[in-house]
């Protein structure tokens, strides 16, 4: 298997496994799923996919930092960051 796969590769693999009508249809479905996950996270909704893991949004506190070009001390403002935690099934499979 390739060291890196993309949506097209996933769509093709699904089609080879007899899932979906065409690679193009599968790509549309995958992109739709990604959009639903993204929209849910924007709305603050956690997304759990059994056998894969959980997508969530994490609050990151304000902290001190440094401008690497000038060395000047700066404050990095509080913000939200996407987070993903793999399920135990994936962790065990990768071991």
PDB file of N, CA and C in Angstrom:
ATOM      1  N   UNK A   1       0.839  -1.192   0.000  1.00  0.00           N
ATOM      2  CA  UNK A   1       0.000   0.000   0.000  1.00  0.00           C
ATOM      3  C   UNK A   1       0.879   1.248   0.000  1.00  0.00           C
ATOM      4  N   UNK A   2       0.376   2.291  -0.594  1.00  0.00           N
ATOM      5  CA  UNK A   2       1.102   3.558  -0.657  1.00  0.00           C
ATOM      6  C   UNK A   2       1.307   4.122   0.745  1.00  0.00           C
ATOM      7  N   UNK A   3       2.307   4.965   0.887  1.00  0.00           N
ATOM      8  CA  UNK A   3       2.590   5.568   2.177  1.00  0.00           C
ATOM      9  C   UNK A   3       1.606   6.677   2.517  1.00  0.00           C
ATOM     10  N   UNK A   4       0.842   7.121   1.553  1.00  0.00           N
ATOM     11  CA  UNK A   4      -0.118   8.199   1.759  1.00  0.00           C
ATOM     12  C   UNK A   4      -1.291   7.970   0.818  1.00  0.00           C
ATOM     13  N   UNK A   5      -2.512   8.128   1.329  1.00  0.00           N
ATOM     14  CA  UNK A   5      -3.684   7.999   0.464  1.00  0.00           C
ATOM     15  C   UNK A   5      -4.530   9.265   0.578  1.00  0.00           C
ATOM     16  N   UNK A   6      -5.355   9.500  -0.427  1.00  0.00           N
ATOM     17  CA  UNK A   6      -6.226  10.667  -0.427  1.00  0.00           C
ATOM     18  C   UNK A   6      -7.672  10.222  -0.657  1.00  0.00           C
ATOM     19  N   UNK A   7      -8.561  11.186  -0.772  1.00  0.00           N
ATOM     20  CA  UNK A   7      -9.986  10.878  -0.948  1.00  0.00           C
ATOM     21  C   UNK A   7     -10.222  10.016  -2.186  1.00  0.00           C
ATOM     22  N   UNK A   8      -9.530  10.314  -3.267  1.00  0.00           N
ATOM     23  CA  UNK A   8      -9.680   9.520  -4.489  1.00  0.00           C
ATOM     24  C   UNK A   8      -9.290   8.066  -4.275  1.00  0.00           C
ATOM     25  N   UNK A   9      -8.211   7.847  -3.527  1.00  0.00           N
ATOM     26  CA  UNK A   9      -7.770   6.484  -3.234  1.00  0.00           C
ATOM     27  C   UNK A   9      -8.795   5.741  -2.373  1.00  0.00           C
ATOM     28  N   UNK A  10      -9.356   6.445  -1.391  1.00  0.00           N
ATOM     29  CA  UNK A  10     -10.373   5.828  -0.529  1.00  0.00           C
ATOM     30  C   UNK A  10     -11.607   5.485  -1.357  1.00  0.00           C
ATOM     31  N   UNK A  11     -12.029   6.405  -2.220  1.00  0.00           N
ATOM     32  CA  UNK A  11     -13.197   6.165  -3.074  1.00  0.00           C
ATOM     33  C   UNK A  11     -12.972   4.949  -3.971  1.00  0.00           C
ATOM     34  N   UNK A  12     -11.775   4.847  -4.532  1.00  0.00           N
ATOM     35  CA  UNK A  12     -11.441   3.715  -5.413  1.00  0.00           C
ATOM     36  C   UNK A  12     -11.458   2.409  -4.631  1.00  0.00           C
ATOM     37  N   UNK A  13     -10.888   2.419  -3.422  1.00  0.00           N
ATOM     38  CA  UNK A  13     -10.858   1.214  -2.591  1.00  0.00           C
ATOM     39  C   UNK A  13     -12.267   0.786  -2.216  1.00  0.00           C
ATOM     40  N   UNK A  14     -13.125   1.747  -1.875  1.00  0.00           N
ATOM     41  CA  UNK A  14     -14.518   1.415  -1.574  1.00  0.00           C
ATOM     42  C   UNK A  14     -15.174   0.746  -2.781  1.00  0.00           C
ATOM     43  N   UNK A  15     -14.960   1.302  -3.970  1.00  0.00           N
ATOM     44  CA  UNK A  15     -15.544   0.742  -5.192  1.00  0.00           C
ATOM     45  C   UNK A  15     -15.019  -0.674  -5.438  1.00  0.00           C
ATOM     46  N   UNK A  16     -13.727  -0.884  -5.217  1.00  0.00           N
ATOM     47  CA  UNK A  16     -13.134  -2.215  -5.398  1.00  0.00           C
ATOM     48  C   UNK A  16     -13.728  -3.229  -4.431  1.00  0.00           C
ATOM     49  N   UNK A  17     -14.182  -2.740  -3.282  1.00  0.00           N
ATOM     50  CA  UNK A  17     -14.808  -3.613  -2.282  1.00  0.00           C
ATOM     51  C   UNK A  17     -16.307  -3.754  -2.512  1.00  0.00           C
ATOM     52  N   UNK A  18     -16.800  -3.192  -3.612  1.00  0.00           N
ATOM     53  CA  UNK A  18     -18.210  -3.321  -3.961  1.00  0.00           C
ATOM     54  C   UNK A  18     -19.115  -2.322  -3.261  1.00  0.00           C
ATOM     55  N   UNK A  19     -18.537  -1.252  -2.741  1.00  0.00           N
ATOM     56  CA  UNK A  19     -19.323  -0.243  -2.036  1.00  0.00           C
ATOM     57  C   UNK A  19     -19.467   0.976  -2.945  1.00  0.00           C
ATOM     58  N   UNK A  20     -20.699   1.378  -3.195  1.00  0.00           N
ATOM     59  CA  UNK A  20     -20.958   2.553  -4.037  1.00  0.00           C
ATOM     60  C   UNK A  20     -21.054   2.188  -5.500  1.00  0.00           C
ATOM     61  N   UNK A  21     -21.558   3.151  -6.287  1.00  0.00           N
ATOM     62  CA  UNK A  21     -21.757   2.921  -7.718  1.00  0.00           C
ATOM     63  C   UNK A  21     -20.547   3.295  -8.551  1.00  0.00           C
ATOM     64  N   UNK A  22     -19.831   4.321  -8.108  1.00  0.00           N
ATOM     65  CA  UNK A  22     -18.671   4.765  -8.879  1.00  0.00           C
ATOM     66  C   UNK A  22     -17.703   5.491  -7.955  1.00  0.00           C
ATOM     67  N   UNK A  23     -16.480   5.675  -8.450  1.00  0.00           N
ATOM     68  CA  UNK A  23     -15.492   6.422  -7.668  1.00  0.00           C
ATOM     69  C   UNK A  23     -15.983   7.842  -7.413  1.00  0.00           C
ATOM     70  N   UNK A  24     -16.587   8.453  -8.425  1.00  0.00           N
ATOM     71  CA  UNK A  24     -17.066   9.834  -8.295  1.00  0.00           C
ATOM     72  C   UNK A  24     -18.155   9.932  -7.223  1.00  0.00           C
ATOM     73  N   UNK A  25     -19.108   8.996  -7.245  1.00  0.00           N
ATOM     74  CA  UNK A  25     -20.164   8.986  -6.218  1.00  0.00           C
ATOM     75  C   UNK A  25     -19.561   8.808  -4.826  1.00  0.00           C
ATOM     76  N   UNK A  26     -18.591   7.913  -4.713  1.00  0.00           N
ATOM     77  CA  UNK A  26     -17.952   7.677  -3.417  1.00  0.00           C
ATOM     78  C   UNK A  26     -17.210   8.918  -2.935  1.00  0.00           C
ATOM     79  N   UNK A  27     -16.550   9.627  -3.842  1.00  0.00           N
ATOM     80  CA  UNK A  27     -15.855  10.862  -3.469  1.00  0.00           C
ATOM     81  C   UNK A  27     -16.845  11.891  -2.945  1.00  0.00           C
ATOM     82  N   UNK A  28     -17.995  12.000  -3.588  1.00  0.00           N
ATOM     83  CA  UNK A  28     -19.026  12.947  -3.148  1.00  0.00           C
ATOM     84  C   UNK A  28     -19.500  12.594  -1.743  1.00  0.00           C
ATOM     85  N   UNK A  29     -19.701  11.314  -1.487  1.00  0.00           N
ATOM     86  CA  UNK A  29     -20.145  10.862  -0.163  1.00  0.00           C
ATOM     87  C   UNK A  29     -19.073  11.155   0.888  1.00  0.00           C
ATOM     88  N   UNK A  30     -17.823  10.843   0.584  1.00  0.00           N
ATOM     89  CA  UNK A  30     -16.731  11.093   1.535  1.00  0.00           C
ATOM     90  C   UNK A  30     -16.622  12.580   1.845  1.00  0.00           C
ATOM     91  N   UNK A  31     -16.670  13.412   0.805  1.00  0.00           N
ATOM     92  CA  UNK A  31     -16.598  14.862   1.020  1.00  0.00           C
ATOM     93  C   UNK A  31     -17.792  15.351   1.842  1.00  0.00           C
ATOM     94  N   UNK A  32     -18.948  14.739   1.631  1.00  0.00           N
ATOM     95  CA  UNK A  32     -20.132  15.090   2.423  1.00  0.00           C
ATOM     96  C   UNK A  32     -19.950  14.744   3.889  1.00  0.00           C
ATOM     97  N   UNK A  33     -19.375  13.579   4.163  1.00  0.00           N
ATOM     98  CA  UNK A  33     -19.108  13.165   5.545  1.00  0.00           C
ATOM     99  C   UNK A  33     -18.121  14.131   6.197  1.00  0.00           C
ATOM    100  N   UNK A  34     -17.076  14.497   5.475  1.00  0.00           N
ATOM    101  CA  UNK A  34     -16.087  15.438   6.000  1.00  0.00           C
ATOM    102  C   UNK A  34     -16.757  16.779   6.310  1.00  0.00           C
ATOM    103  N   UNK A  35     -17.628  17.246   5.435  1.00  0.00           N
ATOM    104  CA  UNK A  35     -18.341  18.505   5.671  1.00  0.00           C
ATOM    105  C   UNK A  35     -19.228  18.430   6.910  1.00  0.00           C
ATOM    106  N   UNK A  36     -19.907  17.312   7.096  1.00  0.00           N
ATOM    107  CA  UNK A  36     -20.765  17.138   8.273  1.00  0.00           C
ATOM    108  C   UNK A  36     -19.917  17.173   9.542  1.00  0.00           C
ATOM    109  N   UNK A  37     -18.783  16.494   9.531  1.00  0.00           N
ATOM    110  CA  UNK A  37     -17.894  16.503  10.703  1.00  0.00           C
ATOM    111  C   UNK A  37     -17.418  17.929  10.978  1.00  0.00           C
ATOM    112  N   UNK A  38     -16.957  18.616   9.938  1.00  0.00           N
ATOM    113  CA  UNK A  38     -16.462  19.990  10.090  1.00  0.00           C
ATOM    114  C   UNK A  38     -17.554  20.904  10.624  1.00  0.00           C
ATOM    115  N   UNK A  39     -18.753  20.850  10.041  1.00  0.00           N
ATOM    116  CA  UNK A  39     -19.856  21.702  10.479  1.00  0.00           C
ATOM    117  C   UNK A  39     -20.248  21.404  11.926  1.00  0.00           C
ATOM    118  N   UNK A  40     -20.228  20.146  12.307  1.00  0.00           N
ATOM    119  CA  UNK A  40     -20.547  19.767  13.688  1.00  0.00           C
ATOM    120  C   UNK A  40     -19.535  20.353  14.657  1.00  0.00           C
ATOM    121  N   UNK A  41     -18.258  20.272  14.319  1.00  0.00           N
ATOM    122  CA  UNK A  41     -17.224  20.828  15.186  1.00  0.00           C
ATOM    123  C   UNK A  41     -17.364  22.337  15.313  1.00  0.00           C
ATOM    124  N   UNK A  42     -17.665  23.013  14.212  1.00  0.00           N
ATOM    125  CA  UNK A  42     -17.878  24.467  14.247  1.00  0.00           C
ATOM    126  C   UNK A  42     -19.028  24.804  15.203  1.00  0.00           C
ATOM    127  N   UNK A  43     -20.054  23.956  15.246  1.00  0.00           N
ATOM    128  CA  UNK A  43     -21.208  24.160  16.120  1.00  0.00           C
ATOM    129  C   UNK A  43     -20.962  23.655  17.543  1.00  0.00           C
ATOM    130  N   UNK A  44     -19.754  23.139  17.806  1.00  0.00           N
ATOM    131  CA  UNK A  44     -19.413  22.666  19.147  1.00  0.00           C
ATOM    132  C   UNK A  44     -19.907  21.269  19.462  1.00  0.00           C
ATOM    133  N   UNK A  45     -20.233  20.505  18.438  1.00  0.00           N
ATOM    134  CA  UNK A  45     -20.752  19.144  18.613  1.00  0.00           C
ATOM    135  C   UNK A  45     -19.621  18.139  18.402  1.00  0.00           C
ATOM    136  N   UNK A  46     -19.446  17.241  19.360  1.00  0.00           N
ATOM    137  CA  UNK A  46     -18.443  16.185  19.257  1.00  0.00           C
ATOM    138  C   UNK A  46     -18.949  15.111  18.292  1.00  0.00           C
ATOM    139  N   UNK A  47     -18.057  14.564  17.486  1.00  0.00           N
ATOM    140  CA  UNK A  47     -18.428  13.537  16.506  1.00  0.00           C
ATOM    141  C   UNK A  47     -17.657  12.263  16.822  1.00  0.00           C
ATOM    142  N   UNK A  48     -18.397  11.187  17.075  1.00  0.00           N
ATOM    143  CA  UNK A  48     -17.787   9.905  17.399  1.00  0.00           C
ATOM    144  C   UNK A  48     -18.119   8.900  16.305  1.00  0.00           C
ATOM    145  N   UNK A  49     -17.090   8.268  15.746  1.00  0.00           N
ATOM    146  CA  UNK A  49     -17.281   7.253  14.715  1.00  0.00           C
ATOM    147  C   UNK A  49     -16.740   5.946  15.278  1.00  0.00           C
ATOM    148  N   UNK A  50     -17.658   5.014  15.569  1.00  0.00           N
ATOM    149  CA  UNK A  50     -17.267   3.757  16.196  1.00  0.00           C
ATOM    150  C   UNK A  50     -16.213   3.044  15.346  1.00  0.00           C
ATOM    151  N   UNK A  51     -15.182   2.593  15.987  1.00  0.00           N
ATOM    152  CA  UNK A  51     -14.119   1.874  15.306  1.00  0.00           C
ATOM    153  C   UNK A  51     -13.036   2.776  14.744  1.00  0.00           C
ATOM    154  N   UNK A  52     -13.251   4.083  14.763  1.00  0.00           N
ATOM    155  CA  UNK A  52     -12.252   5.024  14.259  1.00  0.00           C
ATOM    156  C   UNK A  52     -11.786   5.958  15.371  1.00  0.00           C
ATOM    157  N   UNK A  53     -12.711   6.743  15.925  1.00  0.00           N
ATOM    158  CA  UNK A  53     -12.331   7.653  16.989  1.00  0.00           C
ATOM    159  C   UNK A  53     -13.326   8.777  17.158  1.00  0.00           C
ATOM    160  N   UNK A  54     -12.883   9.806  17.904  1.00  0.00           N
ATOM    161  CA  UNK A  54     -13.753  10.921  18.247  1.00  0.00           C
ATOM    162  C   UNK A  54     -13.105  12.242  17.879  1.00  0.00           C
ATOM    163  N   UNK A  55     -13.866  13.061  17.146  1.00  0.00           N
ATOM    164  CA  UNK A  55     -13.458  14.418  16.800  1.00  0.00           C
ATOM    165  C   UNK A  55     -14.089  15.348  17.834  1.00  0.00           C
ATOM    166  N   UNK A  56     -13.323  16.316  18.318  1.00  0.00           N
ATOM    167  CA  UNK A  56     -13.861  17.290  19.259  1.00  0.00           C
ATOM    168  C   UNK A  56     -13.118  18.612  19.102  1.00  0.00           C
ATOM    169  N   UNK A  57     -13.575  19.615  19.858  1.00  0.00           N
ATOM    170  CA  UNK A  57     -12.928  20.920  19.856  1.00  0.00           C
ATOM    171  C   UNK A  57     -12.394  21.164  21.254  1.00  0.00           C
ATOM    172  N   UNK A  58     -11.157  21.579  21.322  1.00  0.00           N
ATOM    173  CA  UNK A  58     -10.480  21.797  22.601  1.00  0.00           C
ATOM    174  C   UNK A  58     -10.259  23.300  22.786  1.00  0.00           C
ATOM    175  N   UNK A  59     -10.513  23.793  24.003  1.00  0.00           N
ATOM    176  CA  UNK A  59     -10.198  25.187  24.331  1.00  0.00           C
ATOM    177  C   UNK A  59      -8.726  25.268  24.714  1.00  0.00           C
ATOM    178  N   UNK A  60      -7.995  26.155  24.058  1.00  0.00           N
ATOM    179  CA  UNK A  60      -6.574  26.350  24.341  1.00  0.00           C
ATOM    180  C   UNK A  60      -6.448  27.690  25.076  1.00  0.00           C
ATOM    181  N   UNK A  61      -5.850  27.666  26.245  1.00  0.00           N
ATOM    182  CA  UNK A  61      -5.727  28.859  27.072  1.00  0.00           C
ATOM    183  C   UNK A  61      -4.714  29.849  26.484  1.00  0.00           C
ATOM    184  N   UNK A  62      -4.883  31.101  26.858  1.00  0.00           N
ATOM    185  CA  UNK A  62      -3.906  32.127  26.487  1.00  0.00           C
ATOM    186  C   UNK A  62      -2.564  31.747  27.114  1.00  0.00           C
ATOM    187  N   UNK A  63      -1.480  32.049  26.396  1.00  0.00           N
ATOM    188  CA  UNK A  63      -0.160  31.719  26.933  1.00  0.00           C
ATOM    189  C   UNK A  63       0.886  32.687  26.404  1.00  0.00           C
ATOM    190  N   UNK A  64       2.004  32.696  27.090  1.00  0.00           N
ATOM    191  CA  UNK A  64       3.113  33.545  26.661  1.00  0.00           C
ATOM    192  C   UNK A  64       3.869  32.834  25.550  1.00  0.00           C
ATOM    193  N   UNK A  65       4.371  33.603  24.619  1.00  0.00           N
ATOM    194  CA  UNK A  65       5.154  33.051  23.518  1.00  0.00           C
ATOM    195  C   UNK A  65       6.248  34.026  23.143  1.00  0.00           C
ATOM    196  N   UNK A  66       6.925  33.735  22.053  1.00  0.00           N
ATOM    197  CA  UNK A  66       8.023  34.581  21.611  1.00  0.00           C
ATOM    198  C   UNK A  66       8.007  34.647  20.094  1.00  0.00           C
ATOM    199  N   UNK A  67       8.181  35.849  19.569  1.00  0.00           N
ATOM    200  CA  UNK A  67       8.306  36.038  18.128  1.00  0.00           C
ATOM    201  C   UNK A  67       9.681  35.494  17.742  1.00  0.00           C
ATOM    202  N   UNK A  68       9.705  34.451  16.919  1.00  0.00           N
ATOM    203  CA  UNK A  68      10.989  33.804  16.601  1.00  0.00           C
ATOM    204  C   UNK A  68      11.908  34.669  15.750  1.00  0.00           C
ATOM    205  N   UNK A  69      11.339  35.648  15.047  1.00  0.00           N
ATOM    206  CA  UNK A  69      12.180  36.514  14.210  1.00  0.00           C
ATOM    207  C   UNK A  69      12.841  37.625  15.019  1.00  0.00           C
ATOM    208  N   UNK A  70      12.078  38.180  15.974  1.00  0.00           N
ATOM    209  CA  UNK A  70      12.615  39.325  16.718  1.00  0.00           C
ATOM    210  C   UNK A  70      13.005  38.971  18.151  1.00  0.00           C
ATOM    211  N   UNK A  71      12.529  37.853  18.655  1.00  0.00           N
ATOM    212  CA  UNK A  71      12.800  37.479  20.039  1.00  0.00           C
ATOM    213  C   UNK A  71      11.882  38.189  21.019  1.00  0.00           C
ATOM    214  N   UNK A  72      10.976  39.022  20.530  1.00  0.00           N
ATOM    215  CA  UNK A  72      10.067  39.788  21.382  1.00  0.00           C
ATOM    216  C   UNK A  72       9.049  38.859  22.053  1.00  0.00           C
ATOM    217  N   UNK A  73       8.790  39.102  23.349  1.00  0.00           N
ATOM    218  CA  UNK A  73       7.773  38.339  24.072  1.00  0.00           C
ATOM    219  C   UNK A  73       6.394  38.763  23.576  1.00  0.00           C
ATOM    220  N   UNK A  74       5.535  37.793  23.340  1.00  0.00           N
ATOM    221  CA  UNK A  74       4.172  38.068  22.876  1.00  0.00           C
ATOM    222  C   UNK A  74       3.191  37.224  23.672  1.00  0.00           C
ATOM    223  N   UNK A  75       1.928  37.602  23.590  1.00  0.00           N
ATOM    224  CA  UNK A  75       0.869  36.801  24.203  1.00  0.00           C
ATOM    225  C   UNK A  75       0.100  36.114  23.086  1.00  0.00           C
ATOM    226  N   UNK A  76       0.008  34.811  23.168  1.00  0.00           N
ATOM    227  CA  UNK A  76      -0.772  34.039  22.196  1.00  0.00           C
ATOM    228  C   UNK A  76      -2.182  33.944  22.769  1.00  0.00           C
ATOM    229  N   UNK A  77      -3.182  34.490  22.082  1.00  0.00           N
ATOM    230  CA  UNK A  77      -4.538  34.539  22.644  1.00  0.00           C
ATOM    231  C   UNK A  77      -5.175  33.152  22.770  1.00  0.00           C
ATOM    232  N   UNK A  78      -6.147  33.077  23.667  1.00  0.00           N
ATOM    233  CA  UNK A  78      -6.922  31.844  23.820  1.00  0.00           C
ATOM    234  C   UNK A  78      -7.641  31.571  22.494  1.00  0.00           C
ATOM    235  N   UNK A  79      -7.802  30.297  22.182  1.00  0.00           N
ATOM    236  CA  UNK A  79      -8.492  29.925  20.951  1.00  0.00           C
ATOM    237  C   UNK A  79      -8.999  28.497  21.054  1.00  0.00           C
ATOM    238  N   UNK A  80      -9.711  28.075  20.057  1.00  0.00           N
ATOM    239  CA  UNK A  80     -10.210  26.696  19.986  1.00  0.00           C
ATOM    240  C   UNK A  80      -9.376  25.949  18.950  1.00  0.00           C
ATOM    241  N   UNK A  81      -9.175  24.646  19.188  1.00  0.00           N
ATOM    242  CA  UNK A  81      -8.398  23.826  18.261  1.00  0.00           C
ATOM    243  C   UNK A  81      -9.103  22.481  18.068  1.00  0.00           C
ATOM    244  N   UNK A  82      -9.118  21.973  16.832  1.00  0.00           N
ATOM    245  CA  UNK A  82      -9.707  20.648  16.617  1.00  0.00           C
ATOM    246  C   UNK A  82      -8.827  19.579  17.256  1.00  0.00           C
ATOM    247  N   UNK A  83      -9.477  18.511  17.710  1.00  0.00           N
ATOM    248  CA  UNK A  83      -8.771  17.417  18.381  1.00  0.00           C
ATOM    249  C   UNK A  83      -9.354  16.106  17.858  1.00  0.00           C
ATOM    250  N   UNK A  84      -8.499  15.083  17.763  1.00  0.00           N
ATOM    251  CA  UNK A  84      -8.973  13.759  17.366  1.00  0.00           C
ATOM    252  C   UNK A  84      -8.340  12.727  18.267  1.00  0.00           C
ATOM    253  N   UNK A  85      -9.156  11.823  18.776  1.00  0.00           N
ATOM    254  CA  UNK A  85      -8.651  10.729  19.617  1.00  0.00           C
ATOM    255  C   UNK A  85      -9.046   9.412  18.960  1.00  0.00           C
ATOM    256  N   UNK A  86      -8.032   8.595  18.631  1.00  0.00           N
ATOM    257  CA  UNK A  86      -8.297   7.307  18.010  1.00  0.00           C
ATOM    258  C   UNK A  86      -8.953   6.356  18.994  1.00  0.00           C
ATOM    259  N   UNK A  87      -9.806   5.479  18.469  1.00  0.00           N
ATOM    260  CA  UNK A  87     -10.450   4.466  19.305  1.00  0.00           C
ATOM    261  C   UNK A  87      -9.429   3.401  19.693  1.00  0.00           C
ATOM    262  N   UNK A  88      -9.754   2.645  20.707  1.00  0.00           N
ATOM    263  CA  UNK A  88      -8.871   1.565  21.148  1.00  0.00           C
ATOM    264  C   UNK A  88      -8.730   0.514  20.053  1.00  0.00           C
ATOM    265  N   UNK A  89      -9.765   0.342  19.238  1.00  0.00           N
ATOM    266  CA  UNK A  89      -9.719  -0.624  18.131  1.00  0.00           C
ATOM    267  C   UNK A  89      -8.591  -0.249  17.162  1.00  0.00           C
ATOM    268  N   UNK A  90      -8.498   1.028  16.810  1.00  0.00           N
ATOM    269  CA  UNK A  90      -7.434   1.477  15.888  1.00  0.00           C
ATOM    270  C   UNK A  90      -6.075   1.349  16.579  1.00  0.00           C
ATOM    271  N   UNK A  91      -5.996   1.769  17.824  1.00  0.00           N
ATOM    272  CA  UNK A  91      -4.716   1.680  18.548  1.00  0.00           C
ATOM    273  C   UNK A  91      -4.204   0.246  18.595  1.00  0.00           C
ATOM    274  N   UNK A  92      -5.100  -0.704  18.886  1.00  0.00           N
ATOM    275  CA  UNK A  92      -4.707  -2.117  18.952  1.00  0.00           C
ATOM    276  C   UNK A  92      -4.310  -2.650  17.574  1.00  0.00           C
ATOM    277  N   UNK A  93      -4.992  -2.199  16.521  1.00  0.00           N
ATOM    278  CA  UNK A  93      -4.699  -2.674  15.165  1.00  0.00           C
ATOM    279  C   UNK A  93      -3.326  -2.188  14.686  1.00  0.00           C
ATOM    280  N   UNK A  94      -2.937  -1.000  15.113  1.00  0.00           N
ATOM    281  CA  UNK A  94      -1.670  -0.413  14.647  1.00  0.00           C
ATOM    282  C   UNK A  94      -0.458  -1.017  15.367  1.00  0.00           C
ATOM    283  N   UNK A  95      -0.670  -1.486  16.579  1.00  0.00           N
ATOM    284  CA  UNK A  95       0.449  -2.030  17.376  1.00  0.00           C
ATOM    285  C   UNK A  95       1.226  -3.098  16.650  1.00  0.00           C
TER     286      UNK A  95
END
